[in-house]
Tab-separated table of C-alpha atoms in Angstrom:
chain	number	residue	atom	x	y	z
A	1	LEU	CA	46.501	-100.744	-124.805
A	2	ARG	CA	47.714	-99.938	-122.034
A	3	SER	CA	50.641	-102.208	-121.829
A	4	SER	CA	52.170	-101.290	-124.499
A	5	ILE	CA	51.767	-97.855	-124.562
A	6	ASP	CA	53.657	-94.941	-122.633
A	7	PRO	CA	52.287	-91.672	-122.716
A	8	LEU	CA	55.758	-90.122	-121.284
A	9	ALA	CA	56.924	-91.282	-124.124
A	10	ALA	CA	53.547	-89.956	-126.484
A	11	GLY	CA	54.405	-86.266	-125.476
A	12	LEU	CA	52.110	-87.190	-123.400
A	13	LEU	CA	51.471	-84.926	-120.089
A	14	VAL	CA	49.553	-86.169	-117.457
A	15	ARG	CA	48.134	-83.770	-114.064
A	16	ASP	CA	46.561	-85.222	-110.925
A	17	VAL	CA	44.376	-81.647	-111.543
A	18	ARG	CA	42.201	-83.120	-108.054
A	19	SER	CA	45.543	-82.432	-105.873
A	20	SER	CA	46.697	-79.825	-107.306
A	21	GLY	CA	43.113	-78.052	-106.714
A	22	ILE	CA	43.308	-78.915	-103.418
A	23	ALA	CA	46.857	-77.452	-102.489
A	24	ALA	CA	46.244	-74.732	-104.255
A	25	SER	CA	42.515	-74.049	-102.078
A	26	HIS	CA	45.071	-73.303	-99.102
A	27	GLY	CA	45.241	-69.995	-100.277
A	28	ALA	CA	49.456	-68.001	-100.121
A	29	THR	CA	48.041	-65.248	-97.814
A	30	GLU	CA	47.086	-66.175	-94.513
A	31	PHE	CA	44.642	-62.408	-94.094
A	32	GLY	CA	43.148	-64.389	-90.918
A	33	ALA	CA	46.113	-63.293	-88.770
A	34	TYR	CA	45.207	-59.027	-89.072
A	35	PHE	CA	41.401	-59.993	-88.889
A	36	VAL	CA	42.375	-61.026	-85.506
A	37	TYR	CA	44.452	-57.924	-84.640
A	38	PHE	CA	42.346	-55.517	-86.275
A	39	SER	CA	38.986	-57.252	-84.063
A	40	PHE	CA	40.661	-57.439	-81.141
A	41	PHE	CA	41.803	-53.685	-80.691
A	42	ILE	CA	37.331	-53.711	-81.518
A	43	VAL	CA	36.140	-56.917	-79.029
A	44	VAL	CA	38.625	-55.460	-76.845
A	45	SER	CA	36.418	-51.736	-77.338
A	46	ALA	CA	32.959	-53.685	-77.092
A	47	LEU	CA	33.917	-56.052	-74.149
A	48	VAL	CA	34.996	-51.752	-72.632
A	49	LEU	CA	31.583	-50.648	-73.386
A	50	ALA	CA	29.649	-53.182	-71.654
A	51	ALA	CA	31.754	-53.220	-68.775
A	52	LEU	CA	30.511	-49.096	-68.531
A	53	PHE	CA	27.289	-49.467	-69.247
A	54	PHE	CA	26.538	-52.127	-66.576
A	55	LYS	CA	28.895	-49.496	-64.108
A	56	LEU	CA	25.680	-46.705	-64.900
A	57	GLY	CA	24.212	-49.250	-64.431
A	58	ILE	CA	24.927	-50.493	-60.751
A	59	GLU	CA	25.126	-47.106	-60.036
A	60	HIS	CA	21.652	-46.422	-60.628
A	61	ARG	CA	20.802	-49.122	-58.652
A	62	ALA	CA	23.224	-47.559	-56.343
A	63	ARG	CA	19.622	-47.577	-53.750
A	64	GLU	CA	18.908	-51.770	-54.349
A	65	VAL	CA	22.402	-53.101	-53.721
A	66	GLY	CA	21.814	-51.222	-50.176
A	67	LEU	CA	18.905	-52.344	-49.379
A	68	LEU	CA	19.260	-55.802	-49.572
A	69	ARG	CA	22.030	-56.040	-47.857
A	70	ALA	CA	21.071	-53.504	-44.788
A	71	VAL	CA	18.389	-56.652	-44.866
A	72	GLY	CA	20.519	-59.354	-44.200
A	73	HIS	CA	22.080	-59.863	-47.190
A	74	GLY	CA	25.741	-59.898	-47.960
A	75	PRO	CA	28.488	-59.267	-50.985
A	76	ALA	CA	28.001	-62.722	-51.828
A	77	ASP	CA	23.887	-63.126	-52.263
A	78	VAL	CA	24.095	-59.957	-53.669
A	79	ARG	CA	27.063	-60.411	-55.982
A	80	ARG	CA	25.536	-63.928	-57.301
A	81	LEU	CA	21.867	-61.869	-57.973
A	82	PHE	CA	23.375	-59.843	-60.270
A	83	LEU	CA	25.781	-61.777	-62.157
A	84	SER	CA	22.313	-64.536	-62.885
A	85	GLU	CA	20.587	-61.975	-63.824
A	86	GLY	CA	23.428	-60.402	-66.261
A	87	LEU	CA	24.094	-64.276	-67.629
A	88	LEU	CA	20.594	-63.891	-68.465
A	89	LEU	CA	21.131	-60.957	-70.653
A	90	ALA	CA	24.449	-61.817	-71.877
A	91	LEU	CA	22.661	-65.122	-73.027
A	92	GLY	CA	19.612	-64.145	-74.853
A	93	GLY	CA	22.482	-60.954	-76.364
A	94	SER	CA	24.545	-63.766	-77.314
A	95	ALA	CA	21.712	-65.810	-78.719
A	96	LEU	CA	20.932	-63.307	-80.804
A	97	GLY	CA	24.348	-62.021	-81.902
A	98	VAL	CA	24.652	-65.482	-83.360
A	99	VAL	CA	21.587	-64.581	-85.911
A	100	ALA	CA	23.361	-60.734	-86.146
A	101	ALA	CA	26.380	-62.606	-87.718
A	102	ILE	CA	24.642	-64.672	-90.211
A	103	GLY	CA	23.296	-62.817	-91.583
A	104	TYR	CA	25.544	-59.610	-91.417
A	105	ALA	CA	28.349	-62.788	-92.923
A	106	ALA	CA	25.737	-63.059	-95.812
A	107	LEU	CA	25.537	-59.462	-96.013
A	108	LEU	CA	28.794	-59.167	-96.202
A	109	MET	CA	29.291	-62.812	-99.255
A	110	THR	CA	26.911	-61.590	-101.190
A	111	ALA	CA	28.492	-57.782	-101.562
A	112	LEU	CA	32.037	-59.765	-102.405
A	113	GLY	CA	30.338	-61.410	-105.316
A	114	SER	CA	28.854	-58.406	-106.939
A	115	TRP	CA	29.164	-54.793	-105.726
A	116	TRP	CA	32.808	-55.407	-104.449
A	117	VAL	CA	32.995	-58.668	-107.175
A	118	ASP	CA	36.192	-55.949	-108.460
A	119	ALA	CA	38.001	-56.358	-105.299
A	120	VAL	CA	38.451	-60.285	-104.777
A	121	GLY	CA	37.605	-60.938	-109.126
A	122	THR	CA	35.357	-63.499	-108.259
A	123	GLU	CA	31.971	-64.831	-107.923
A	124	ALA	CA	33.058	-68.289	-106.683
A	125	LEU	CA	32.312	-66.768	-102.821
A	126	ALA	CA	29.390	-68.896	-100.933
A	127	LEU	CA	28.605	-67.872	-97.082
A	128	HIS	CA	30.100	-71.065	-95.154
A	129	VAL	CA	28.502	-71.291	-91.604
A	130	SER	CA	29.997	-73.909	-88.648
A	131	LEU	CA	27.770	-75.552	-86.079
A	132	SER	CA	31.124	-75.346	-83.211
A	133	SER	CA	32.139	-71.378	-84.612
A	134	LEU	CA	28.140	-70.140	-84.008
A	135	LEU	CA	28.938	-72.125	-80.346
A	136	ALA	CA	32.326	-70.779	-79.474
A	137	GLY	CA	31.397	-67.283	-80.633
A	138	ALA	CA	28.505	-67.707	-78.719
A	139	ALA	CA	29.786	-68.563	-75.458
A	140	GLY	CA	32.761	-66.730	-75.532
A	141	GLY	CA	30.715	-63.233	-76.267
A	142	ALA	CA	28.261	-64.982	-72.814
A	143	ALA	CA	32.007	-65.438	-70.799
A	144	ALA	CA	33.466	-61.825	-71.513
A	145	ALA	CA	30.087	-60.885	-70.920
A	146	VAL	CA	30.092	-62.770	-67.524
A	147	ALA	CA	33.437	-61.441	-66.128
A	148	CYS	CA	33.037	-57.701	-67.430
A	149	ILE	CA	30.087	-57.997	-64.509
A	150	TRP	CA	31.809	-59.847	-62.271
A	151	TRP	CA	34.642	-57.401	-62.006
A	152	THR	CA	32.162	-53.812	-61.609
A	153	LEU	CA	30.250	-56.256	-59.010
A	154	ARG	CA	33.885	-57.182	-56.505
A	155	SER	CA	34.017	-53.036	-55.750
A	156	LEU	CA	30.973	-53.326	-53.814
A	157	GLY	CA	32.116	-54.974	-51.225
A	158	ARG	CA	34.050	-52.114	-49.468
A	159	ILE	CA	30.792	-50.093	-50.051
A	160	SER	CA	29.342	-49.219	-46.616
A	161	GLU	CA	25.458	-49.904	-46.947
A	162	ARG	CA	25.418	-46.640	-44.772
A	163	SER	CA	26.532	-45.646	-48.608
A	164	LEU	CA	24.904	-47.247	-51.114
A	165	LEU	CA	21.619	-46.490	-49.391
A	166	ALA	CA	22.821	-42.692	-49.820
A	167	GLY	CA	23.234	-43.875	-53.333
A	168	GLN	CA	26.991	-43.134	-52.975
A	169	ILE	CA	28.725	-46.528	-54.773
A	170	ASP	CA	32.478	-43.773	-54.414
A	171	THR	CA	34.528	-44.881	-51.510
A	172	SER	CA	36.091	-41.702	-51.338
A	173	GLY	CA	32.695	-40.315	-50.283
A	174	ASP	CA	32.265	-42.870	-47.814
A	175	VAL	CA	32.703	-41.879	-43.762
A	176	GLY	CA	32.080	-44.796	-43.023
A	177	GLN	CA	35.683	-46.874	-44.531
A	178	ALA	CA	38.492	-46.636	-43.291
A	179	PHE	CA	39.817	-45.287	-46.716
A	180	GLU	CA	39.287	-41.627	-45.422
A	181	ALA	CA	41.979	-41.862	-42.619
A	182	ALA	CA	45.624	-42.462	-42.933
A	183	GLY	CA	45.051	-46.501	-44.859
A	184	GLY	CA	43.331	-45.097	-47.913
A	185	THR	CA	45.338	-42.481	-47.766
A	186	THR	CA	48.141	-45.309	-48.192
A	187	ARG	CA	46.340	-47.730	-50.182
A	188	ARG	CA	45.250	-45.123	-52.521
A	189	ALA	CA	49.840	-43.807	-52.982
A	190	GLY	CA	50.191	-48.323	-53.653
A	191	THR	CA	47.945	-47.961	-56.494
A	192	ILE	CA	48.942	-44.720	-57.733
A	193	MET	CA	52.613	-46.411	-57.716
A	194	THR	CA	51.887	-49.676	-58.835
A	195	ALA	CA	50.022	-48.067	-62.504
A	196	ARG	CA	53.079	-46.120	-62.355
A	197	ARG	CA	54.931	-49.114	-63.162
A	198	ALA	CA	52.679	-51.303	-64.987
A	199	ALA	CA	53.226	-47.954	-67.031
A	200	ILE	CA	56.904	-48.018	-68.060
A	201	ALA	CA	57.100	-51.924	-67.857
A	202	PHE	CA	54.420	-52.125	-70.558
A	203	ALA	CA	56.818	-49.399	-72.523
A	204	LEU	CA	59.393	-50.506	-72.194
A	205	LEU	CA	58.005	-53.510	-73.864
A	206	GLY	CA	56.479	-52.243	-76.153
A	207	VAL	CA	59.764	-50.596	-77.331
A	208	ALA	CA	61.464	-53.246	-76.981
A	209	LEU	CA	59.251	-55.203	-79.883
A	210	LEU	CA	59.352	-52.802	-83.005
A	211	ALA	CA	62.847	-53.322	-82.341
A	212	ALA	CA	62.813	-56.400	-82.871
A	213	SER	CA	59.525	-55.682	-84.993
A	214	ALA	CA	62.490	-53.611	-87.265
A	215	ALA	CA	65.677	-56.525	-86.837
A	216	ASP	CA	63.427	-59.245	-87.653
A	217	VAL	CA	62.795	-61.157	-84.714
A	218	VAL	CA	59.313	-61.166	-85.283
A	219	GLU	CA	56.769	-60.642	-87.671
A	220	GLN	CA	56.084	-56.625	-88.743
A	221	ALA	CA	52.234	-57.041	-88.784
A	222	GLY	CA	52.740	-59.054	-84.346
A	223	GLY	CA	55.055	-56.455	-83.608
A	224	PHE	CA	53.031	-53.685	-84.231
A	225	PHE	CA	49.803	-54.745	-83.383
A	226	GLY	CA	51.492	-56.208	-79.933
A	227	ALA	CA	54.136	-53.128	-79.405
A	228	GLY	CA	50.402	-50.291	-80.683
A	229	THR	CA	48.820	-52.843	-77.211
A	230	LEU	CA	51.626	-52.293	-75.081
A	231	LEU	CA	52.057	-48.673	-75.112
A	232	LEU	CA	48.073	-48.259	-75.518
A	233	ALA	CA	48.005	-49.717	-72.363
A	234	SER	CA	51.241	-47.883	-70.913
A	235	ALA	CA	48.996	-44.618	-71.603
A	236	LEU	CA	45.978	-46.708	-70.079
A	237	CYS	CA	48.047	-46.906	-66.905
A	238	MET	CA	49.849	-43.386	-66.939
A	239	PHE	CA	46.026	-41.781	-67.647
A	240	ALA	CA	44.847	-44.338	-63.848
A	241	ALA	CA	47.926	-42.848	-62.732
A	242	ALA	CA	47.037	-38.621	-63.005
A	243	PHE	CA	43.884	-39.269	-62.254
A	244	ARG	CA	43.937	-40.935	-58.669
A	245	ALA	CA	46.821	-38.451	-57.580
A	246	PRO	CA	45.270	-35.532	-54.953
A	247	SER	CA	44.992	-32.484	-56.868
A	248	ARG	CA	46.751	-30.253	-55.499
A	249	ARG	CA	46.192	-26.163	-57.923
A	250	LEU	CA	43.196	-24.589	-57.263
A	251	VAL	CA	40.581	-23.741	-60.358
A	252	ASP	CA	39.738	-20.104	-60.020
A	253	GLY	CA	40.234	-17.087	-62.404
A	254	ARG	CA	37.343	-16.987	-65.859
A	255	GLY	CA	37.214	-17.792	-69.574
A	256	TRP	CA	38.361	-21.013	-71.392
A	257	GLY	CA	41.166	-21.740	-69.803
A	258	ALA	CA	39.397	-22.075	-66.024
A	259	VAL	CA	36.216	-23.806	-67.874
A	260	SER	CA	38.914	-25.934	-69.079
A	261	ARG	CA	40.553	-26.648	-66.228
A	262	LEU	CA	37.217	-27.693	-64.546
A	263	GLY	CA	36.316	-30.123	-67.166
A	264	LEU	CA	39.448	-31.904	-66.447
A	265	ARG	CA	38.975	-31.577	-62.703
A	266	GLY	CA	35.446	-34.070	-63.014
A	267	THR	CA	37.077	-36.979	-64.977
A	268	VAL	CA	38.847	-37.728	-61.345
A	269	TYR	CA	35.954	-37.843	-59.991
A	270	ARG	CA	35.729	-41.463	-60.766
A	271	PRO	CA	39.085	-42.081	-62.435
A	272	GLY	CA	37.697	-45.266	-63.629
A	273	ARG	CA	35.189	-44.251	-65.981
A	274	SER	CA	37.028	-41.968	-67.290
A	275	VAL	CA	40.342	-44.129	-68.021
A	276	LEU	CA	37.839	-47.285	-69.562
A	277	SER	CA	35.834	-44.078	-71.318
A	278	ILE	CA	39.808	-42.894	-73.298
A	279	ALA	CA	40.380	-46.326	-74.222
A	280	VAL	CA	37.376	-47.192	-76.434
A	281	VAL	CA	38.282	-43.727	-78.065
A	282	ALA	CA	42.015	-44.329	-78.061
A	283	ALA	CA	41.168	-47.744	-79.873
A	284	ALA	CA	39.959	-46.685	-82.093
A	285	THR	CA	41.572	-44.151	-83.254
A	286	PHE	CA	44.409	-46.843	-83.076
A	287	ILE	CA	42.721	-48.885	-85.783
A	288	LEU	CA	41.875	-46.514	-88.255
A	289	ILE	CA	45.738	-45.116	-87.674
A	290	SER	CA	46.774	-48.816	-88.607
A	291	VAL	CA	44.738	-49.149	-91.480
A	292	ASP	CA	46.237	-45.745	-92.305
A	293	ALA	CA	49.479	-47.424	-91.860
A	294	PHE	CA	49.192	-50.399	-94.671
A	295	ARG	CA	47.294	-48.546	-97.701
A	296	ARG	CA	50.027	-47.766	-99.846
A	297	ASP	CA	50.127	-44.566	-102.349
A	298	THR	CA	49.457	-45.587	-106.439
A	299	ASP	CA	48.554	-41.941	-107.175
A	300	ASP	CA	51.140	-41.354	-110.088
A	301	SER	CA	49.631	-38.353	-110.992
A	302	ALA	CA	53.749	-36.469	-110.261
A	303	PRO	CA	56.585	-39.178	-110.827
A	304	ASN	CA	57.465	-40.967	-108.050
A	305	ARG	CA	59.849	-43.715	-107.906
A	306	GLN	CA	59.269	-44.489	-104.387
A	307	SER	CA	54.881	-44.738	-104.597
A	308	GLY	CA	53.454	-48.078	-105.311
A	309	LEU	CA	54.107	-48.152	-108.932
A	310	GLY	CA	56.739	-46.614	-109.091
A	311	GLY	CA	56.484	-43.692	-110.962
A	312	TYR	CA	55.623	-45.157	-114.332
A	313	ALA	CA	52.136	-44.239	-115.035
A	314	LEU	CA	51.516	-46.507	-117.915
A	315	LEU	CA	51.466	-51.122	-117.953
A	316	VAL	CA	51.134	-52.868	-121.335
A	317	GLU	CA	51.496	-56.508	-121.493
A	318	THR	CA	51.310	-57.659	-124.946
A	319	LEU	CA	50.892	-60.808	-126.414
A	320	LEU	CA	53.871	-61.264	-128.120
A	321	PRO	CA	57.864	-60.663	-127.610
A	322	VAL	CA	58.980	-57.175	-127.862
A	323	ALA	CA	61.424	-57.747	-130.785
A	324	HIS	CA	62.404	-53.839	-130.822
A	325	ASP	CA	63.286	-51.101	-128.465
A	326	PRO	CA	60.476	-49.065	-127.542
A	327	ASN	CA	63.039	-46.571	-126.123
A	328	THR	CA	65.072	-45.999	-129.855
A	329	PRO	CA	63.158	-43.939	-132.629
A	330	GLU	CA	63.980	-46.648	-135.052
A	331	GLY	CA	62.255	-48.969	-132.164
A	332	GLN	CA	59.245	-46.813	-131.809
A	333	GLN	CA	58.764	-46.791	-135.966
A	334	MET	CA	58.680	-50.502	-136.071
A	335	LEU	CA	56.352	-50.642	-133.765
A	336	ASN	CA	53.490	-48.125	-135.138
A	337	LEU	CA	54.819	-45.492	-132.576
A	338	SER	CA	54.775	-41.581	-133.365
A	339	ASP	CA	54.396	-38.586	-131.271
A	340	LEU	CA	56.122	-40.302	-127.680
A	341	GLU	CA	58.317	-37.297	-126.764
A	342	ASN	CA	59.695	-37.709	-122.963
A	343	VAL	CA	58.165	-41.028	-122.301
A	344	ALA	CA	60.675	-44.018	-121.581
A	345	PHE	CA	60.293	-47.586	-121.312
A	346	GLU	CA	61.195	-49.942	-118.486
A	347	PRO	CA	60.422	-54.307	-120.659
A	348	PHE	CA	60.428	-57.167	-118.907
A	349	ARG	CA	60.230	-60.512	-120.413
A	350	LEU	CA	57.304	-62.454	-118.861
A	351	ARG	CA	56.571	-65.667	-117.837
A	352	PRO	CA	53.095	-66.126	-117.891
A	353	GLY	CA	51.062	-69.108	-115.251
A	354	ASP	CA	49.186	-68.748	-112.122
A	355	ASP	CA	47.872	-64.914	-111.197
A	356	ALA	CA	49.517	-64.022	-106.861
A	357	SER	CA	48.084	-60.593	-106.963
A	358	CYS	CA	46.205	-60.469	-103.585
A	359	LEU	CA	42.422	-60.828	-106.716
A	360	TYR	CA	43.163	-64.598	-106.716
A	361	LEU	CA	42.351	-66.792	-104.507
A	362	TYR	CA	44.337	-69.428	-103.806
A	363	ALA	CA	47.753	-70.187	-104.202
A	364	PRO	CA	49.393	-69.726	-107.032
A	365	GLN	CA	51.602	-73.518	-108.223
A	366	ASN	CA	52.290	-72.086	-111.180
A	367	PRO	CA	52.987	-67.868	-110.571
A	368	ARG	CA	54.552	-66.408	-113.124
A	369	ILE	CA	57.398	-64.518	-113.645
A	370	LEU	CA	59.072	-61.553	-114.440
A	371	ALA	CA	62.268	-60.985	-115.696
A	372	PRO	CA	64.470	-56.885	-115.674
A	373	ARG	CA	67.115	-55.694	-117.106
A	374	ASP	CA	70.111	-55.820	-115.196
A	375	SER	CA	69.822	-51.360	-115.951
A	376	PHE	CA	66.584	-51.400	-113.826
A	377	LEU	CA	67.900	-53.117	-110.874
A	378	ASP	CA	70.467	-51.280	-110.407
A	379	GLU	CA	67.957	-48.237	-110.171
């Protein structure tokens, strides 16, 4: 029977549904890049917060560091001691983070399959846990924490035991350091100049990336987030330079103006801490602005051609072709439409197929096609 009957000649269509299903399961839109862009600022904010907390902990234990240094332990020994302590905390936090990540992901998938099912349009979602991803995330978190700890401890080697025993870790108040001499002033001036040059360089690169994104040389989403990161870094460098510059204006007078100047003057007491605090707030602000920038306005209470719905109030899809023009009285009568004033219809020919919207989780192998009229294209 197989040798004598040709399925195609008999009018049968043979489809490899398994291969087409596997091809469609890869997805059409790469949302991973957007998640990486948004998560980058969240991860950086978390690392900055971790560095701030550890820095505050080191400042409260300055006398302990000074005592260890005074009895013969060198800066490298103290650094190894605190790194070992921080590594144990980082490993414990990474282990707890892995468990919390699985629980959070399970809760999110449950919400997408029940409460937020309208956001994805399907309940066929399941949690997939990869051991390699969990191990990589835990190792990356521990490594990032250790890096923050090392970055915090690297400045302790320049502080004398006398200042540490007194609970002072600010080199500007250490009379035993050469920072108070002319060399210290030169060093501060060099740091300020370096920060200003870095700010200018980051700003130029950010503007160049914006121009490249506008000219479609680079991906618009990547250019947006890349330029935002560079401009944010430029602003932080400018703050760092401003906080380290010597104050030449006296704080005098009374009222809110004087109190505000006094408060701003307090930011230069710990310039590094102030810049990190600004970085956390700035990153959160940038995320909020980015989310709003990618939001599309779909409010069509007033006709607006530039809105997400193009100014149309209703979308009607029929199972059968509409042979009569609904914009004419004769067509409205044939379609049993009455009492319609100041209403315009724009017909489209539709070829059914796979959904191509964001609610469809797979790559459309047979996408739907809309055929508008020439007048619509002209508008």
